[in-house]
């Protein structure tokens, strides 16, 4: 009498096909497994629950992100330039790239966007605050951070600590290369001391300060980062991160991500995703 529980050896091709079908069921949520787990058969046909490693991000995916930053975000802030350099290094260094997951790259992008939004938020919020609460002109000391912020918006790196030596250097640089901006920033840097030395002038100084900051915000209006994450390249990466977090560790199709191109005559849209 045969033993029905005895494993039946299966060939490599059949094993691969069965595992592929099971993976498809897991990916379509037809079969539920713990995140990052897959069923694999050994040489004797015995199924095992195994860990599937996180896939490294591909060179093509990195290239797509780099191209998007270069074409659309490079002039927004120096923060995007810094990320561009980091990603360019990964693109050209296969060994380094192999150690980076989609999640890590997504976090770098989010952190970059957050830094840009913080700078922009400060620039556009302090003007209305001075206008609404004139006494705040004696509290908002932009002596160091405003030169740093403006220089970053101009695409050049700065520190984020309050460094007086750097402030002096940046102001000299701004006076030489961007004299109009220098006049606005220099005036703002004087307001804090003037407002504290002359409390009776705070209302007047606050109006002037609000006008200066609102003028700066208007000059840099094209750098508003509100919609900077609203792009197919980032949507695709986010979707891939979410799929991986739910256990889909398989390679994505080798298809380039492109801007969605609508052809009204053929009623067709082209886009793509990349591992």
CSV table of C-alpha atoms in Angstrom, one decimal:
chain,number,residue,atom,x,y,z
A,1,UNK,CA,0.0,0.0,0.0
A,2,UNK,CA,1.4,3.4,-1.0
A,3,UNK,CA,1.8,6.1,1.6
A,4,UNK,CA,-0.2,9.1,0.5
A,5,UNK,CA,1.8,11.4,2.7
A,6,UNK,CA,5.1,10.5,1.1
A,7,UNK,CA,6.5,13.6,-0.8
A,8,UNK,CA,6.6,13.5,-4.5
A,9,UNK,CA,9.7,14.9,-6.1
A,10,UNK,CA,9.1,17.5,-8.8
A,11,UNK,CA,11.3,18.9,-11.5
A,12,UNK,CA,12.7,22.5,-11.4
A,13,UNK,CA,10.4,23.7,-14.2
A,14,UNK,CA,7.2,22.4,-12.6
A,15,UNK,CA,8.3,23.6,-9.1
A,16,UNK,CA,8.9,27.1,-10.6
A,17,UNK,CA,5.5,27.1,-12.2
A,18,UNK,CA,3.7,26.0,-9.1
A,19,UNK,CA,5.5,28.6,-6.9
A,20,UNK,CA,4.7,31.3,-9.5
A,21,UNK,CA,1.0,30.4,-9.5
A,22,UNK,CA,1.0,30.6,-5.6
A,23,UNK,CA,2.8,33.9,-5.7
A,24,UNK,CA,0.2,35.3,-8.1
A,25,UNK,CA,-2.6,34.2,-5.7
A,26,UNK,CA,-0.7,35.9,-2.8
A,27,UNK,CA,-0.2,39.1,-4.8
A,28,UNK,CA,-3.8,39.2,-5.8
A,29,UNK,CA,-4.8,38.5,-2.1
A,30,UNK,CA,-6.4,35.2,-3.1
A,31,UNK,CA,-4.2,33.5,-0.6
A,32,UNK,CA,-3.0,35.3,2.6
A,33,UNK,CA,0.5,34.8,4.0
A,34,UNK,CA,2.4,36.9,6.5
A,35,UNK,CA,4.1,39.9,4.9
A,36,UNK,CA,7.4,39.0,3.3
A,37,UNK,CA,6.7,35.2,3.3
A,38,UNK,CA,6.4,32.9,0.3
A,39,UNK,CA,5.7,29.2,-0.2
A,40,UNK,CA,8.7,27.4,-1.7
A,41,UNK,CA,9.1,23.6,-2.5
A,42,UNK,CA,12.2,21.7,-1.8
A,43,UNK,CA,13.7,19.1,-4.1
A,44,UNK,CA,11.4,16.4,-2.6
A,45,UNK,CA,8.3,18.5,-3.2
A,46,UNK,CA,7.7,19.5,0.4
A,47,UNK,CA,6.3,23.1,0.8
A,48,UNK,CA,8.1,25.5,3.1
A,49,UNK,CA,7.2,29.0,4.3
A,50,UNK,CA,10.3,31.1,3.6
A,51,UNK,CA,11.4,34.7,4.0
A,52,UNK,CA,11.7,36.6,0.7
A,53,UNK,CA,14.3,39.4,0.9
A,54,UNK,CA,13.4,43.0,0.1
A,55,UNK,CA,14.3,43.7,-3.5
A,56,UNK,CA,17.0,46.3,-4.1
A,57,UNK,CA,15.9,49.3,-6.1
A,58,UNK,CA,16.9,49.0,-9.8
A,59,UNK,CA,19.2,51.3,-11.8
A,60,UNK,CA,16.4,52.2,-14.1
A,61,UNK,CA,14.1,53.3,-11.3
A,62,UNK,CA,16.9,55.5,-9.9
A,63,UNK,CA,17.4,56.9,-13.4
A,64,UNK,CA,13.8,57.8,-13.7
A,65,UNK,CA,13.8,59.6,-10.4
A,66,UNK,CA,17.0,61.5,-11.3
A,67,UNK,CA,15.6,62.5,-14.6
A,68,UNK,CA,12.4,63.9,-13.0
A,69,UNK,CA,14.4,65.8,-10.4
A,70,UNK,CA,16.7,67.2,-13.1
A,71,UNK,CA,13.8,68.4,-15.3
A,72,UNK,CA,11.3,69.6,-12.7
A,73,UNK,CA,12.7,70.0,-9.2
A,74,UNK,CA,16.4,70.9,-9.5
A,75,UNK,CA,15.8,74.7,-9.3
A,76,UNK,CA,13.3,74.4,-6.4
A,77,UNK,CA,15.8,74.2,-3.6
A,78,UNK,CA,19.3,73.0,-3.0
A,79,UNK,CA,17.7,70.1,-1.1
A,80,UNK,CA,16.7,68.5,-4.4
A,81,UNK,CA,20.3,69.1,-5.7
A,82,UNK,CA,21.7,67.2,-2.8
A,83,UNK,CA,19.3,64.3,-3.3
A,84,UNK,CA,20.2,64.4,-7.0
A,85,UNK,CA,23.9,63.9,-6.2
A,86,UNK,CA,23.2,61.1,-3.8
A,87,UNK,CA,21.0,59.2,-6.3
A,88,UNK,CA,23.5,59.8,-9.1
A,89,UNK,CA,26.1,58.1,-7.0
A,90,UNK,CA,23.8,55.1,-6.4
A,91,UNK,CA,23.0,54.9,-10.1
A,92,UNK,CA,26.7,54.7,-11.0
A,93,UNK,CA,27.7,52.4,-8.1
A,94,UNK,CA,26.1,48.9,-8.4
A,95,UNK,CA,27.4,47.7,-5.1
A,96,UNK,CA,26.1,50.7,-3.2
A,97,UNK,CA,22.7,50.5,-5.0
A,98,UNK,CA,22.3,46.8,-4.1
A,99,UNK,CA,22.1,47.9,-0.4
A,100,UNK,CA,19.2,50.3,-0.9
A,101,UNK,CA,15.5,49.3,-0.8
A,102,UNK,CA,12.6,51.2,-2.4
A,103,UNK,CA,11.5,52.2,1.1
A,104,UNK,CA,14.9,53.9,1.9
A,105,UNK,CA,14.8,55.9,-1.4
A,106,UNK,CA,11.2,56.9,-0.8
A,107,UNK,CA,12.1,58.1,2.7
A,108,UNK,CA,14.9,60.2,1.2
A,109,UNK,CA,12.5,61.8,-1.2
A,110,UNK,CA,10.0,62.5,1.6
A,111,UNK,CA,12.7,64.0,3.8
A,112,UNK,CA,13.8,66.2,1.0
A,113,UNK,CA,10.3,67.4,0.3
A,114,UNK,CA,9.8,68.0,4.0
A,115,UNK,CA,12.9,70.2,4.3
A,116,UNK,CA,11.8,72.2,1.2
A,117,UNK,CA,8.3,72.6,2.7
A,118,UNK,CA,9.7,73.8,6.0
A,119,UNK,CA,11.7,76.5,4.3
A,120,UNK,CA,8.8,77.6,2.2
A,121,UNK,CA,6.4,77.5,5.2
A,122,UNK,CA,8.6,79.8,7.2
A,123,UNK,CA,9.0,82.3,4.3
A,124,UNK,CA,5.2,82.6,3.6
A,125,UNK,CA,4.0,82.4,7.2
A,126,UNK,CA,6.2,85.0,9.0
A,127,UNK,CA,5.0,87.9,6.9
A,128,UNK,CA,1.3,87.4,7.7
A,129,UNK,CA,2.2,86.8,11.4
A,130,UNK,CA,4.0,90.2,11.6
A,131,UNK,CA,1.0,91.9,9.9
A,132,UNK,CA,-1.5,90.3,12.3
A,133,UNK,CA,0.5,90.5,15.5
A,134,UNK,CA,2.9,93.5,15.2
A,135,UNK,CA,4.6,92.6,18.5
A,136,UNK,CA,6.0,89.5,16.9
A,137,UNK,CA,8.5,91.7,15.0
A,138,UNK,CA,10.4,91.8,18.3
A,139,UNK,CA,10.4,88.0,18.5
A,140,UNK,CA,11.2,86.9,15.0
A,141,UNK,CA,15.0,87.1,14.8
A,142,UNK,CA,15.8,86.2,11.2
A,143,UNK,CA,19.3,87.4,11.4
A,144,UNK,CA,20.8,84.0,10.7
A,145,UNK,CA,18.1,81.8,9.3
A,146,UNK,CA,16.8,84.1,6.6
A,147,UNK,CA,20.1,84.4,4.7
A,148,UNK,CA,20.4,80.7,4.9
A,149,UNK,CA,16.9,80.1,3.7
A,150,UNK,CA,17.2,82.5,0.7
A,151,UNK,CA,20.5,81.1,-0.4
A,152,UNK,CA,19.0,77.5,-0.3
A,153,UNK,CA,16.1,78.7,-2.5
A,154,UNK,CA,18.7,80.1,-4.8
A,155,UNK,CA,20.1,76.5,-5.1
A,156,UNK,CA,23.3,76.8,-3.0
A,157,UNK,CA,24.0,74.7,0.1
A,158,UNK,CA,24.0,76.1,3.6
A,159,UNK,CA,24.0,74.8,7.2
A,160,UNK,CA,20.8,74.8,9.3
A,161,UNK,CA,22.5,75.7,12.6
A,162,UNK,CA,22.7,79.4,13.7
A,163,UNK,CA,26.3,80.1,12.5
A,164,UNK,CA,27.3,83.8,12.7
A,165,UNK,CA,30.4,83.2,10.5
A,166,UNK,CA,28.2,81.6,7.8
A,167,UNK,CA,25.7,84.4,8.0
A,168,UNK,CA,28.4,87.0,7.3
A,169,UNK,CA,29.7,84.9,4.4
A,170,UNK,CA,26.3,84.4,2.9
A,171,UNK,CA,25.4,88.1,3.2
A,172,UNK,CA,28.5,89.1,1.4
A,173,UNK,CA,27.8,86.5,-1.3
A,174,UNK,CA,24.3,87.8,-1.6
A,175,UNK,CA,25.4,91.4,-1.8
A,176,UNK,CA,27.7,90.5,-4.6
A,177,UNK,CA,25.5,88.1,-6.6
A,178,UNK,CA,21.9,89.1,-5.8
A,179,UNK,CA,22.0,92.7,-4.6
A,180,UNK,CA,18.2,93.2,-4.7
A,181,UNK,CA,17.6,90.2,-2.5
A,182,UNK,CA,20.4,91.4,-0.3
A,183,UNK,CA,18.7,94.7,0.4
A,184,UNK,CA,15.5,93.0,1.5
A,185,UNK,CA,17.2,90.4,3.6
A,186,UNK,CA,19.6,93.0,5.2
A,187,UNK,CA,16.6,95.1,6.1
A,188,UNK,CA,14.8,92.2,7.7
A,189,UNK,CA,17.9,91.2,9.7
A,190,UNK,CA,18.0,94.7,11.2
A,191,UNK,CA,14.3,94.7,12.3
A,192,UNK,CA,14.7,92.4,15.3
A,193,UNK,CA,17.2,94.7,17.0
A,194,UNK,CA,15.4,97.9,16.0
A,195,UNK,CA,12.1,96.5,17.3
A,196,UNK,CA,13.5,95.6,20.7
A,197,UNK,CA,15.4,98.9,21.0
A,198,UNK,CA,12.3,100.9,20.1
A,199,UNK,CA,9.1,99.2,21.3
A,200,UNK,CA,7.0,102.2,20.4
A,201,UNK,CA,7.9,101.6,16.7
A,202,UNK,CA,7.0,98.0,16.6
A,203,UNK,CA,3.7,98.5,14.8
A,204,UNK,CA,5.4,100.4,12.0
A,205,UNK,CA,8.4,98.1,11.8
A,206,UNK,CA,6.1,95.1,11.7
A,207,UNK,CA,4.3,96.5,8.6
A,208,UNK,CA,7.6,97.0,6.9
A,209,UNK,CA,8.8,93.6,7.9
A,210,UNK,CA,5.6,91.9,6.6
A,211,UNK,CA,5.9,93.8,3.3
A,212,UNK,CA,9.6,92.6,2.9
A,213,UNK,CA,8.8,89.0,3.7
A,214,UNK,CA,5.7,89.0,1.4
A,215,UNK,CA,7.9,90.5,-1.4
A,216,UNK,CA,10.4,87.7,-0.9
A,217,UNK,CA,7.7,85.1,-1.0
A,218,UNK,CA,6.3,86.6,-4.2
A,219,UNK,CA,9.8,86.6,-5.8
A,220,UNK,CA,10.2,82.9,-5.0
A,221,UNK,CA,6.6,82.0,-5.8
A,222,UNK,CA,7.7,79.6,-8.6
A,223,UNK,CA,9.4,77.5,-5.9
A,224,UNK,CA,6.2,76.7,-4.0
A,225,UNK,CA,6.6,72.9,-3.3
A,226,UNK,CA,2.9,72.2,-2.8
A,227,UNK,CA,2.5,70.0,-5.8
A,228,UNK,CA,6.0,68.7,-6.1
A,229,UNK,CA,5.1,65.1,-5.1
A,230,UNK,CA,2.2,64.9,-7.5
A,231,UNK,CA,3.9,63.0,-10.3
A,232,UNK,CA,3.8,59.6,-11.8
A,233,UNK,CA,7.4,58.8,-10.9
A,234,UNK,CA,6.7,59.3,-7.2
A,235,UNK,CA,3.2,57.7,-7.3
A,236,UNK,CA,4.8,54.6,-8.9
A,237,UNK,CA,7.5,54.4,-6.3
A,238,UNK,CA,5.0,54.8,-3.4
A,239,UNK,CA,2.8,52.1,-4.8
A,240,UNK,CA,5.9,49.8,-5.1
A,241,UNK,CA,6.8,50.5,-1.5
A,242,UNK,CA,3.3,49.7,-0.3
A,243,UNK,CA,3.2,46.5,-2.4
A,244,UNK,CA,6.5,45.4,-0.9
A,245,UNK,CA,5.3,46.2,2.6
A,246,UNK,CA,2.3,43.9,2.0
A,247,UNK,CA,4.6,41.0,1.0
A,248,UNK,CA,5.0,41.4,-2.8
A,249,UNK,CA,8.8,41.0,-3.1
A,250,UNK,CA,8.8,40.0,-6.8
A,251,UNK,CA,10.5,42.1,-9.5
A,252,UNK,CA,8.4,44.6,-11.3
A,253,UNK,CA,8.1,44.6,-15.1
A,254,UNK,CA,11.0,46.2,-16.9
A,255,UNK,CA,8.9,49.1,-18.1
A,256,UNK,CA,10.0,52.8,-18.0
A,257,UNK,CA,7.9,55.3,-16.1
A,258,UNK,CA,6.8,58.1,-18.4
A,259,UNK,CA,4.5,61.1,-18.0
A,260,UNK,CA,1.0,59.9,-19.0
A,261,UNK,CA,0.5,60.8,-22.6
A,262,UNK,CA,-3.0,60.9,-23.8
A,263,UNK,CA,-3.7,60.3,-27.5
A,264,UNK,CA,-7.2,61.4,-28.0
A,265,UNK,CA,-7.3,60.0,-31.5
A,266,UNK,CA,-6.5,56.5,-30.2
A,267,UNK,CA,-8.0,57.0,-26.7
A,268,UNK,CA,-4.8,55.5,-25.2
A,269,UNK,CA,-2.6,56.3,-22.2
A,270,UNK,CA,1.0,55.2,-21.8
A,271,UNK,CA,2.7,54.9,-18.4
A,272,UNK,CA,4.8,52.3,-16.7
A,273,UNK,CA,6.4,51.1,-13.5
A,274,UNK,CA,9.8,49.9,-12.7
A,275,UNK,CA,11.3,47.7,-10.0
